[in-house]
Tab-separated table of C-alpha atoms and ligand atoms in Angstrom:
chain	number	residue	atom	x	y	z
K	1	MET	CA	7.430	23.431	42.710
K	2	GLU	CA	7.144	20.868	39.941
K	3	THR	CA	10.715	21.604	38.861
K	4	LEU	CA	12.013	21.512	42.413
K	5	VAL	CA	10.442	18.118	43.110
K	6	LYS	CA	11.703	16.816	39.773
K	7	GLU	CA	15.178	18.074	40.510
K	8	LYS	CA	15.225	16.474	43.940
K	9	TRP	CA	13.323	13.362	42.912
K	10	SER	CA	16.222	10.955	43.281
K	11	GLU	CA	17.015	12.350	46.740
K	12	ILE	CA	13.350	12.133	47.711
K	13	ILE	CA	12.949	8.495	46.783
K	14	ALA	CA	16.301	7.584	48.312
K	15	TYR	CA	15.107	9.130	51.570
K	16	LEU	CA	11.859	7.153	51.277
K	17	ARG	CA	13.792	3.942	50.731
K	18	ASP	CA	16.105	4.495	53.652
K	19	GLU	CA	13.611	5.841	56.163
K	20	TYR	CA	10.891	3.293	55.399
K	21	LEU	CA	13.234	0.393	54.789
K	22	ILE	CA	11.966	-0.510	51.325
K	23	ASN	CA	14.025	-3.367	50.000
K	24	GLY	CA	15.744	-3.378	46.620
K	25	VAL	CA	13.207	-5.324	44.549
K	26	LEU	CA	10.183	-3.468	45.896
K	27	PHE	CA	11.941	-0.182	45.405
K	28	ARG	CA	12.811	-0.944	41.805
K	29	THR	CA	9.364	-2.190	40.814
K	30	TRP	CA	7.149	0.198	42.723
K	31	ILE	CA	8.995	3.384	43.414
K	32	GLU	CA	11.573	3.920	40.695
K	33	PRO	CA	9.106	3.923	37.766
K	34	LEU	CA	6.982	6.678	39.379
K	35	GLU	CA	7.155	10.012	37.578
K	36	VAL	CA	6.306	13.537	38.625
K	37	VAL	CA	3.845	14.948	36.084
K	38	SER	CA	2.628	18.321	37.266
K	39	PHE	CA	1.830	20.489	40.228
K	40	TYR	CA	-1.260	22.634	40.489
K	41	ASN	CA	-3.188	24.117	43.408
K	42	GLY	CA	-1.055	22.302	45.964
K	43	ILE	CA	-1.567	18.901	44.337
K	44	LEU	CA	1.341	17.007	42.890
K	45	ILE	CA	0.362	14.504	40.214
K	46	ILE	CA	2.537	11.392	40.077
K	47	SER	CA	2.137	8.826	37.347
K	48	ILE	CA	2.217	5.063	37.664
K	49	ASP	CA	3.363	3.148	34.623
K	50	GLU	CA	0.599	0.608	34.317
K	51	LYS	CA	2.449	-1.426	31.729
K	52	LYS	CA	5.498	-1.899	33.924
K	53	GLN	CA	3.891	-1.830	37.322
K	54	GLY	CA	0.396	-3.259	36.883
K	55	ASP	CA	-2.811	-2.130	38.645
K	56	ILE	CA	-1.105	-1.052	41.789
K	57	LEU	CA	-2.656	2.370	42.327
K	58	ASN	CA	-4.562	1.431	45.484
K	59	LEU	CA	-1.629	-0.330	46.945
K	60	ILE	CA	0.802	2.495	46.275
K	61	GLU	CA	-1.658	4.996	47.625
K	62	LYS	CA	-2.230	3.064	50.843
K	63	LYS	CA	1.352	2.222	51.477
K	64	TYR	CA	3.408	5.059	50.123
K	65	LYS	CA	1.344	8.207	49.824
K	66	ILE	CA	2.037	9.554	53.298
K	67	PRO	CA	5.687	8.441	53.398
K	68	LEU	CA	6.247	10.089	50.017
K	69	GLN	CA	4.620	13.311	51.211
K	70	VAL	CA	6.898	13.268	54.224
K	71	ALA	CA	9.972	12.650	52.069
K	72	ILE	CA	9.026	15.548	49.785
K	73	GLU	CA	8.546	17.850	52.742
K	74	VAL	CA	11.896	16.870	54.213
K	75	LYS	CA	13.736	17.374	50.941
K	76	THR	CA	11.995	20.486	49.591
K	77	GLY	CA	10.618	22.110	52.720
K	78	SER	CA	7.117	22.240	51.197
K	79	GLN	CA	3.961	20.362	52.022
K	80	VAL	CA	2.135	18.899	49.068
K	81	ASP	CA	-0.810	16.649	48.521
K	82	ILE	CA	-0.172	13.757	46.167
K	83	GLN	CA	-2.457	12.225	43.609
K	84	PHE	CA	-1.402	9.035	41.821
K	85	ARG	CA	-2.696	8.517	38.276
K	86	TYR	CA	-2.090	5.876	35.640
K	87	LYS	CA	0.073	7.075	32.781
K	88	SER	CA	-2.329	5.846	30.083
K	89	GLU	CA	-5.170	7.732	31.727
K	90	LEU	CA	-3.159	10.943	31.845
K	91	GLN	CA	-2.301	10.626	28.179
K	92	ALA	CA	-5.984	10.196	27.298
K	93	ASP	CA	-6.784	13.320	29.355
K	94	ARG	CA	-4.038	15.195	27.665
K	95	VAL	CA	-5.441	14.546	24.215
K	96	SER	CA	-9.013	15.456	25.104
K	97	SER	CA	-7.988	18.466	27.157
K	98	TYR	CA	-6.375	20.157	24.200
K	99	ASN	CA	-9.758	20.799	22.713
K	100	ASN	CA	-10.967	22.420	25.857
K	101	GLY	CA	-9.901	26.009	26.451
K	102	ASP	CA	-9.993	25.769	30.246
K	103	ASN	CA	-7.801	22.732	30.469
K	104	LEU	CA	-5.389	24.189	28.012
K	105	GLU	CA	-4.912	27.165	30.279
K	106	TYR	CA	-4.584	24.895	33.288
K	107	LYS	CA	-1.804	22.990	31.637
K	108	TYR	CA	-0.206	26.072	30.055
K	109	PRO	CA	-0.672	28.926	32.530
K	110	PHE	CA	0.882	31.457	30.137
K	111	LEU	CA	-2.283	31.146	28.061
K	112	SER	CA	-4.512	32.291	30.885
K	113	ASN	CA	-4.609	35.921	29.757
K	114	GLY	CA	-6.832	34.723	26.911
K	115	HIS	CA	-4.809	36.045	23.965
K	116	SER	CA	-5.896	34.410	20.734
K	117	PHE	CA	-6.138	35.133	17.021
K	118	ASP	CA	-9.854	35.697	17.574
K	119	ASN	CA	-9.348	38.715	19.778
K	120	PHE	CA	-6.481	40.252	17.808
K	121	VAL	CA	-7.646	43.281	15.835
K	122	VAL	CA	-6.080	43.175	12.386
K	123	SER	CA	-5.241	46.390	10.570
K	124	GLY	CA	-2.729	47.912	8.208
K	125	SER	CA	-0.166	48.233	10.993
K	126	ASN	CA	-0.079	44.540	11.904
K	127	ASN	CA	-1.724	42.542	9.104
K	128	ILE	CA	1.480	41.028	7.748
K	129	ALA	CA	2.629	39.914	11.193
K	130	TYR	CA	-0.825	38.485	11.777
K	131	ALA	CA	-0.936	36.612	8.451
K	132	ALA	CA	2.537	35.135	8.964
K	133	SER	CA	1.635	34.070	12.514
K	134	VAL	CA	-1.505	32.329	11.289
K	135	ALA	CA	0.483	30.619	8.513
K	136	VAL	CA	2.998	29.288	11.042
K	137	ALA	CA	0.260	28.222	13.454
K	138	GLU	CA	-1.459	26.311	10.679
K	139	ASN	CA	1.771	24.655	9.523
K	140	PRO	CA	3.994	24.408	12.578
K	141	ASN	CA	6.511	22.193	10.860
K	142	GLY	CA	9.323	24.631	10.219
K	143	GLN	CA	8.457	24.681	6.520
K	144	VAL	CA	6.651	27.975	6.078
K	145	TYR	CA	8.732	30.648	7.779
K	146	ASN	CA	11.537	29.494	9.998
K	147	PRO	CA	12.281	31.279	12.168
K	148	LEU	CA	9.369	33.677	12.272
K	149	PHE	CA	10.923	36.810	13.740
K	150	LEU	CA	8.488	39.490	14.972
K	151	TYR	CA	9.709	42.869	16.125
K	152	SER	CA	8.196	46.133	17.308
K	153	GLY	CA	8.260	48.706	20.043
K	154	PRO	CA	6.631	47.755	23.334
K	155	GLY	CA	2.918	47.097	23.670
K	156	LEU	CA	2.146	46.486	20.010
K	157	GLY	CA	1.035	42.856	20.123
K	158	LYS	CA	4.116	40.591	19.828
K	159	THR	CA	3.296	38.579	22.931
K	160	HIS	CA	-0.364	38.495	21.946
K	161	LEU	CA	0.551	36.955	18.583
K	162	MET	CA	3.011	34.465	20.096
K	163	HIS	CA	0.434	33.267	22.605
K	164	SER	CA	-2.092	32.991	19.778
K	165	ILE	CA	0.293	30.831	17.753
K	166	ALA	CA	0.926	28.550	20.730
K	167	ARG	CA	-2.787	28.289	21.545
K	168	TYR	CA	-3.701	27.491	17.958
K	169	ILE	CA	-1.056	24.797	17.633
K	170	LEU	CA	-1.974	23.182	20.951
K	171	GLN	CA	-5.646	23.171	20.038
K	172	ASN	CA	-5.101	21.666	16.639
K	173	ASN	CA	-2.122	19.376	17.155
K	174	PRO	CA	-2.679	17.602	20.465
K	175	ASP	CA	0.586	15.724	20.369
K	176	TYR	CA	2.792	18.668	19.509
K	177	HIS	CA	5.178	19.701	22.204
K	178	VAL	CA	5.065	23.494	22.308
K	179	THR	CA	7.227	25.608	24.583
K	180	TYR	CA	6.728	29.330	25.040
K	181	THR	CA	9.328	31.077	27.144
K	182	THR	CA	10.383	34.610	27.881
K	183	SER	CA	14.004	35.677	27.879
K	184	GLU	CA	13.743	36.147	31.605
K	185	GLU	CA	12.567	32.606	32.213
K	186	PHE	CA	15.159	31.187	29.868
K	187	THR	CA	17.920	33.163	31.589
K	188	ASN	CA	16.768	31.960	35.010
K	189	ASP	CA	16.784	28.368	33.825
K	190	VAL	CA	20.316	28.699	32.481
K	191	VAL	CA	21.636	30.479	35.568
K	192	ASP	CA	20.007	27.915	37.892
K	193	ALA	CA	21.446	25.006	35.913
K	194	ILE	CA	24.939	26.478	35.974
K	195	ARG	CA	24.671	27.086	39.710
K	196	THR	CA	23.472	23.531	40.372
K	197	ASN	CA	26.280	22.128	38.237
K	198	LYS	CA	28.826	24.057	40.259
K	199	GLN	CA	27.375	22.904	43.569
K	200	LYS	CA	27.270	19.288	42.535
K	201	GLY	CA	30.434	19.246	40.501
K	202	ASP	CA	28.705	17.603	37.542
K	203	THR	CA	26.805	18.664	34.424
K	204	ILE	CA	23.506	16.919	35.039
K	205	ALA	CA	21.540	20.149	35.452
K	206	THR	CA	22.620	21.556	32.097
K	207	SER	CA	21.924	18.247	30.417
K	208	LYS	CA	18.408	18.349	31.860
K	209	LEU	CA	17.974	21.885	30.651
K	210	ARG	CA	18.985	20.851	27.154
K	211	LYS	CA	16.534	18.010	27.241
K	212	LYS	CA	13.795	20.417	28.277
K	213	TYR	CA	14.388	22.834	25.422
K	214	ARG	CA	15.508	20.522	22.691
K	215	ASN	CA	12.950	17.813	22.962
K	216	ILE	CA	10.171	19.919	21.490
K	217	ASP	CA	8.405	20.666	18.214
K	218	VAL	CA	7.863	24.397	18.511
K	219	LEU	CA	9.842	26.923	20.535
K	220	LEU	CA	8.626	30.480	20.997
K	221	LEU	CA	11.085	32.869	22.663
K	222	ASP	CA	9.649	36.239	23.625
K	223	ASP	CA	11.817	39.392	23.869
K	224	ILE	CA	15.148	37.962	22.753
K	225	GLN	CA	16.757	41.403	23.146
K	226	PHE	CA	17.155	40.655	26.862
K	227	ILE	CA	19.464	37.699	26.314
K	228	VAL	CA	21.583	39.118	23.550
K	229	GLY	CA	24.853	40.095	25.180
K	230	LYS	CA	24.414	37.802	28.197
K	231	ASP	CA	27.120	35.368	27.346
K	232	SER	CA	26.267	31.993	28.778
K	233	THR	CA	22.536	32.440	28.255
K	234	GLN	CA	22.983	33.611	24.708
K	235	ILE	CA	25.263	30.716	23.848
K	236	GLU	CA	22.819	28.253	25.370
K	237	PHE	CA	19.987	29.762	23.353
K	238	PHE	CA	21.933	29.774	20.107
K	239	ASN	CA	22.850	26.130	20.584
K	240	THR	CA	19.236	25.323	21.323
K	241	PHE	CA	18.167	27.309	18.280
K	242	GLU	CA	20.663	25.536	16.066
K	243	SER	CA	19.735	22.097	17.296
K	244	LEU	CA	15.996	22.688	16.777
K	245	TYR	CA	16.521	24.458	13.474
K	246	GLN	CA	18.673	21.656	12.118
K	247	SER	CA	16.037	19.111	12.967
K	248	GLY	CA	13.376	21.150	11.189
K	249	LYS	CA	11.525	22.339	14.282
K	250	GLN	CA	9.537	25.565	14.227
K	251	LEU	CA	10.987	28.641	15.944
K	252	VAL	CA	9.263	31.927	16.662
K	253	ILE	CA	11.233	34.808	18.124
K	254	SER	CA	10.211	38.302	19.175
K	255	SER	CA	12.379	41.320	19.756
K	256	ASP	CA	12.260	45.080	20.068
K	257	ARG	CA	14.312	45.469	16.865
K	258	PRO	CA	15.259	43.518	13.746
K	259	PRO	CA	18.251	41.133	13.829
K	260	ASN	CA	20.481	43.401	11.762
K	261	GLN	CA	20.104	46.174	14.328
K	262	MET	CA	21.168	43.979	17.233
K	263	GLU	CA	24.786	45.038	17.374
K	264	GLU	CA	25.827	42.551	20.005
K	265	LEU	CA	24.399	39.667	18.071
K	266	ASP	CA	26.919	37.476	16.325
K	267	MET	CA	26.834	37.985	12.515
K	268	ARG	CA	26.135	34.300	12.068
K	269	TYR	CA	22.908	34.590	14.034
K	270	ARG	CA	21.909	37.866	12.475
K	271	SER	CA	21.724	36.137	9.148
K	272	ARG	CA	20.253	32.963	10.660
K	273	PHE	CA	17.407	34.941	12.219
K	274	ASN	CA	16.896	36.854	9.004
K	275	SER	CA	16.766	33.719	6.924
K	276	GLY	CA	13.141	32.981	7.771
K	277	MET	CA	10.662	35.806	7.897
K	278	THR	CA	11.316	39.069	9.731
K	279	ILE	CA	8.273	41.268	10.202
K	280	ASP	CA	7.584	44.421	12.152
K	281	ILE	CA	4.418	45.670	13.797
K	282	GLN	CA	3.753	49.377	13.518
K	283	PRO	CA	1.997	51.618	16.028
K	284	PRO	CA	-1.753	51.604	15.500
K	285	ASP	CA	-3.381	54.197	13.284
K	286	PHE	CA	-6.504	55.961	14.450
K	287	GLU	CA	-8.874	53.385	12.988
K	288	THR	CA	-7.057	50.458	14.589
K	289	SER	CA	-7.063	52.180	17.953
K	290	MET	CA	-10.790	52.806	17.652
K	291	ALA	CA	-11.383	49.174	16.647
K	292	ILE	CA	-9.401	47.927	19.637
K	293	LEU	CA	-11.291	50.222	22.006
K	294	LYS	CA	-14.631	49.146	20.565
K	295	ASN	CA	-13.577	45.536	20.917
K	296	LYS	CA	-12.788	46.119	24.592
K	297	GLN	CA	-16.053	47.960	24.992
K	298	GLU	CA	-17.976	44.889	23.868
K	299	LEU	CA	-16.556	42.925	26.763
K	300	SER	CA	-17.383	45.573	29.320
K	301	ASP	CA	-20.772	46.423	30.782
K	302	LYS	CA	-20.050	50.129	31.094
K	303	LYS	CA	-20.264	51.865	27.723
K	304	LEU	CA	-18.307	54.959	26.842
K	305	ASP	CA	-19.454	57.560	24.360
K	306	ASP	CA	-17.834	57.417	20.912
K	307	LYS	CA	-16.579	60.926	21.603
K	308	ILE	CA	-14.580	59.591	24.540
K	309	LEU	CA	-13.194	56.658	22.549
K	310	ASP	CA	-12.234	59.166	19.876
K	311	PHE	CA	-10.496	61.267	22.504
K	312	ILE	CA	-8.491	58.267	23.777
K	313	ALA	CA	-7.553	57.079	20.286
K	314	THR	CA	-6.481	60.564	19.254
K	315	ASN	CA	-4.328	61.123	22.297
K	316	ILE	CA	-2.759	57.774	23.096
K	317	LYS	CA	-0.906	56.842	19.975
K	318	SER	CA	2.295	55.219	21.105
K	319	ASN	CA	1.089	51.725	21.798
K	320	ILE	CA	-1.836	49.455	22.492
K	321	ARG	CA	-0.901	48.669	26.069
K	322	ASP	CA	-1.108	52.380	26.908
K	323	LEU	CA	-4.305	52.667	24.920
K	324	GLU	CA	-5.885	49.902	26.992
K	325	GLY	CA	-4.479	51.481	30.157
K	326	ALA	CA	-6.102	54.807	29.303
K	327	TYR	CA	-9.412	53.109	28.589
K	328	ASN	CA	-9.309	51.270	31.912
K	329	LYS	CA	-8.394	54.448	33.725
K	330	ILE	CA	-11.450	56.206	32.355
K	331	LEU	CA	-13.634	53.261	33.308
K	332	LEU	CA	-12.349	53.652	36.839
K	333	CYS	CA	-14.150	56.998	36.813
K	334	SER	CA	-17.380	55.067	36.795
K	335	ARG	CA	-16.607	54.078	40.354
K	336	PHE	CA	-17.292	57.644	41.303
K	337	THR	CA	-20.381	58.101	39.191
K	338	LYS	CA	-23.862	56.861	39.960
K	339	PRO	CA	-24.817	53.623	38.156
K	340	ASN	CA	-26.889	55.334	35.481
K	341	GLU	CA	-24.825	58.455	35.164
K	342	LYS	CA	-22.734	58.792	32.029
K	343	ILE	CA	-19.018	59.423	31.984
K	344	THR	CA	-18.535	62.778	30.298
K	345	LEU	CA	-15.727	63.874	28.026
K	346	GLU	CA	-14.576	66.298	30.726
K	347	MET	CA	-14.294	63.444	33.206
K	348	ALA	CA	-12.302	61.449	30.655
K	349	GLU	CA	-9.961	64.388	30.061
K	350	GLU	CA	-9.470	64.767	33.781
K	351	ALA	CA	-8.757	61.043	34.183
K	352	LEU	CA	-6.116	61.059	31.466
K	353	LYS	CA	-4.439	64.311	32.304
K	354	ASP	CA	-1.412	62.554	33.788
K	355	LEU	CA	-1.051	60.209	30.826
K	356	ILE	CA	-1.091	62.980	28.295
K	357	SER	CA	2.166	64.731	28.876
K	358	PRO	CA	1.785	68.420	29.733
K	359	ASP	CA	4.430	69.252	27.142
K	360	ASP	CA	2.276	67.872	24.400
K	361	GLU	CA	0.504	70.412	22.316
K	362	LYS	CA	-3.144	70.632	23.116
K	363	ILE	CA	-4.778	67.710	21.390
K	364	ILE	CA	-7.221	68.767	18.763
K	365	THR	CA	-9.758	66.310	17.414
K	366	ALA	CA	-11.779	66.555	14.223
K	367	ASP	CA	-14.970	66.851	16.279
K	368	TYR	CA	-13.524	69.776	18.158
K	369	ILE	CA	-12.527	71.507	14.910
K	370	ILE	CA	-16.015	70.985	13.488
K	371	ASP	CA	-17.604	72.451	16.635
K	372	VAL	CA	-15.320	75.502	16.659
K	373	VAL	CA	-15.726	76.189	12.936
K	374	ALA	CA	-19.527	75.791	13.112
K	375	GLU	CA	-19.655	78.199	16.033
K	376	HIS	CA	-17.344	80.690	14.321
K	377	PHE	CA	-19.525	80.858	11.197
K	378	ASN	CA	-22.687	80.640	13.235
K	379	LEU	CA	-23.678	77.528	11.369
K	380	ASP	CA	-25.472	74.449	12.466
K	381	LYS	CA	-23.043	71.529	12.770
K	382	ASP	CA	-25.441	69.310	10.834
K	383	ALA	CA	-25.428	71.739	7.935
K	384	LEU	CA	-21.639	71.580	7.837
K	385	LEU	CA	-21.818	67.797	7.584
K	386	SER	CA	-24.712	67.767	5.112
K	387	PRO	CA	-24.390	67.282	1.342
K	388	LYS	CA	-25.226	70.972	0.712
K	389	LYS	CA	-22.755	72.707	-1.592
K	390	THR	CA	-23.740	76.404	-1.276
K	391	LYS	CA	-20.761	78.707	-0.780
K	392	ASP	CA	-21.714	79.763	2.772
K	393	ILE	CA	-21.379	76.128	3.826
K	394	ALA	CA	-18.823	74.759	1.349
K	395	VAL	CA	-16.096	77.229	2.379
K	396	PRO	CA	-16.381	76.632	6.158
K	397	ARG	CA	-16.402	72.915	5.381
K	398	GLN	CA	-13.202	73.261	3.352
K	399	ILE	CA	-11.726	75.195	6.258
K	400	CYS	CA	-12.579	72.227	8.486
K	401	MET	CA	-10.782	69.924	6.046
K	402	TYR	CA	-7.752	72.177	5.973
K	403	LEU	CA	-7.568	72.475	9.768
K	404	CYS	CA	-8.047	68.731	10.265
K	405	ASN	CA	-5.276	68.134	7.771
K	406	GLU	CA	-2.953	70.578	9.529
K	407	LEU	CA	-3.753	69.972	13.173
K	408	THR	CA	-4.609	66.291	13.520
K	409	ASN	CA	-2.899	63.086	12.483
K	410	LEU	CA	-5.923	61.857	10.620
K	411	THR	CA	-5.478	60.586	7.082
K	412	GLN	CA	-7.465	62.251	4.336
K	413	THR	CA	-9.769	59.260	4.197
K	414	GLU	CA	-10.371	59.565	7.929
K	415	ILE	CA	-11.060	63.294	7.565
K	416	ALA	CA	-13.555	62.501	4.793
K	417	THR	CA	-15.342	60.096	7.142
K	418	LYS	CA	-15.413	62.655	9.949
K	419	LEU	CA	-16.918	65.248	7.625
K	420	LYS	CA	-19.315	62.736	6.112
K	421	ARG	CA	-17.824	63.042	2.609
K	422	ASN	CA	-17.788	60.059	0.294
K	423	ASN	CA	-14.125	59.957	-0.487
K	424	HIS	CA	-10.780	61.455	0.216
K	425	SER	CA	-10.456	63.301	-3.102
K	426	THR	CA	-13.046	65.805	-1.829
K	427	VAL	CA	-10.744	66.411	1.132
K	428	ILE	CA	-7.656	66.816	-1.059
K	429	HIS	CA	-9.549	69.298	-3.186
K	430	GLY	CA	-10.846	71.245	-0.161
K	431	VAL	CA	-7.429	71.401	1.504
K	432	ASN	CA	-5.818	72.633	-1.737
K	433	ARG	CA	-8.464	75.298	-2.239
K	434	ILE	CA	-7.772	76.776	1.196
K	435	LYS	CA	-3.986	76.506	0.747
K	436	GLU	CA	-4.225	78.433	-2.495
K	437	SER	CA	-6.518	81.068	-0.973
K	438	LEU	CA	-4.174	81.681	1.960
K	439	ASN	CA	-1.726	83.588	-0.222
K	440	VAL	CA	-4.239	85.651	-2.117
K	441	ASP	CA	-7.307	86.000	0.053
K	442	LYS	CA	-6.731	88.142	3.128
K	443	GLU	CA	-10.108	87.324	4.607
K	444	ILE	CA	-9.480	83.578	4.470
K	445	SER	CA	-6.004	83.876	5.922
K	446	ASN	CA	-7.344	86.001	8.792
K	447	THR	CA	-10.137	83.559	9.467
K	448	ILE	CA	-7.669	80.674	9.562
K	449	SER	CA	-5.383	82.398	12.027
K	450	VAL	CA	-8.318	83.328	14.285
K	451	LEU	CA	-9.559	79.747	14.188
K	452	ARG	CA	-6.093	78.356	14.886
K	453	LYS	CA	-5.885	80.600	17.951
K	454	LYS	CA	-9.309	79.477	19.129
K	455	LEU	CA	-8.339	75.850	18.661
K	456	GLU	CA	-4.878	75.983	20.111
K	457	THR	CA	-5.535	77.897	23.312
F	501	LIG	P1	4.252	43.466	23.142
F	501	LIG	O1	4.510	42.037	23.450
F	501	LIG	O2	4.541	43.837	21.727
F	501	LIG	O3	4.926	44.403	24.110
F	501	LIG	P2	1.536	42.784	23.876
F	501	LIG	O4	1.305	41.632	22.975
F	501	LIG	O5	1.779	42.486	25.308
F	501	LIG	O6	2.680	43.732	23.301
F	501	LIG	O7	0.291	43.785	23.735
F	501	LIG	C1	-0.045	44.759	24.720
F	501	LIG	C2	-1.548	44.761	24.956
F	501	LIG	O8	-2.218	45.188	23.792
F	501	LIG	C3	-2.091	43.372	25.259
F	501	LIG	O9	-3.125	43.488	26.200
F	501	LIG	C4	-2.629	42.908	23.932
F	501	LIG	O10	-3.689	41.992	24.095
F	501	LIG	C5	-3.111	44.196	23.321
F	501	LIG	N1	-3.024	44.190	21.852
F	501	LIG	C6	-1.921	44.394	21.111
F	501	LIG	N2	-2.208	44.341	19.794
F	501	LIG	C7	-3.526	44.076	19.711
F	501	LIG	C8	-4.425	43.903	18.621
F	501	LIG	N3	-4.024	44.014	17.351
F	501	LIG	N4	-5.717	43.632	18.914
F	501	LIG	C9	-6.137	43.544	20.195
F	501	LIG	N5	-5.346	43.717	21.261
F	501	LIG	C10	-4.056	43.969	21.042
F	502	LIG	MG1	5.677	41.258	25.016
């Protein structure tokens, strides 16, 4: 709406002038200096330039509010309510609002999903991307890494980091002009401008577009892969990039792959994009997934058993969006349980059965292996996890280590934690002992194949 009114502004005020017979001098002093600021919740904010126009708010409101509303409706087809504000007052608001999370989200709706550095879980799979993002957010002057180019498969946190960068900059540098845009939005803007140019037979719309994207301090473009190959959009973006880059402005770009794997991307831009800092984000390991789930859990009033979180983290490995989806799906189960009734692992398995592809091998967790091995040797699970080193316990425990190593994706450190051992060298030793025995000890090799069958069917 804001854009539409801005685009049609000259038509709107011309209509006002003609319909309400406002003469030349009045028009130039009172109407022409008005500026459309923003549109939110049906209210269009229009600024009065106090310096040029004086204290005329009451007068303008009395005389022109309704006529202007009518003119807007005639020219855009939409009804709006208008609020006039002095420019100086708006600027003061703008500065103070940057320190206030709510207002920031009001002014920049893309921030409303709450992504920030504070709620980004940092781990081995994303710590470099995180550190570089923080460095750029702290020094958004194009001097640290420019451009910062983040890439990864879907759902691994690129958008989360870009939003965090934008939020941090806006909170700490009130007068910075930060623009975050997706490829889709950028494409729409370019296509609209070209269409308007054609209709009007001029180039005003593209000039406006350039003004919008080039008159800024920081530009973040999310998912650039969608504009690479789209000729006019890609050219427009590259020109924008070049113009900002040359004037030392900060650029942050995300993509599903690194610049040198974007075949349709001009060589010149491949090296341009690579000239700053190119960083990937890897799929989460088990510990990261658990940390993210526990983080989510803190924000929710329904708690899930660690066993269930373990089950989700073990099964949903591809990306964090799916991980969160699986978690939410299990929470939905609580709709069907009584308020104090717990969600069981069986219910969780049932809830996720469509997400875990039927072709996947049966998912085996460390806990499951421990249970099956304890049962097989008729041992107490606690004994298996205790410090005791007698042979009747040490061998089954080593078998657990071996099976965890073979049948799960856990690292040896993670297996050590699961089995309550102090460090991963115990696991390496245990796994090797069983491997060696397999060739020479018939009893061990039989036991292992029986256990594998138990676990895998
Ligand atoms: P991408 O842009 O790479 O496709 P998103 O940034 O949209 O991925 O992330 C998908 C979801 O996962 C979002 O809800 C996001 O908040 C969450 N997410 C991703 N990485 C993390 C992380 N390290 N810590 C917490 N949440 C994360
Ligand atoms: Mg994204």
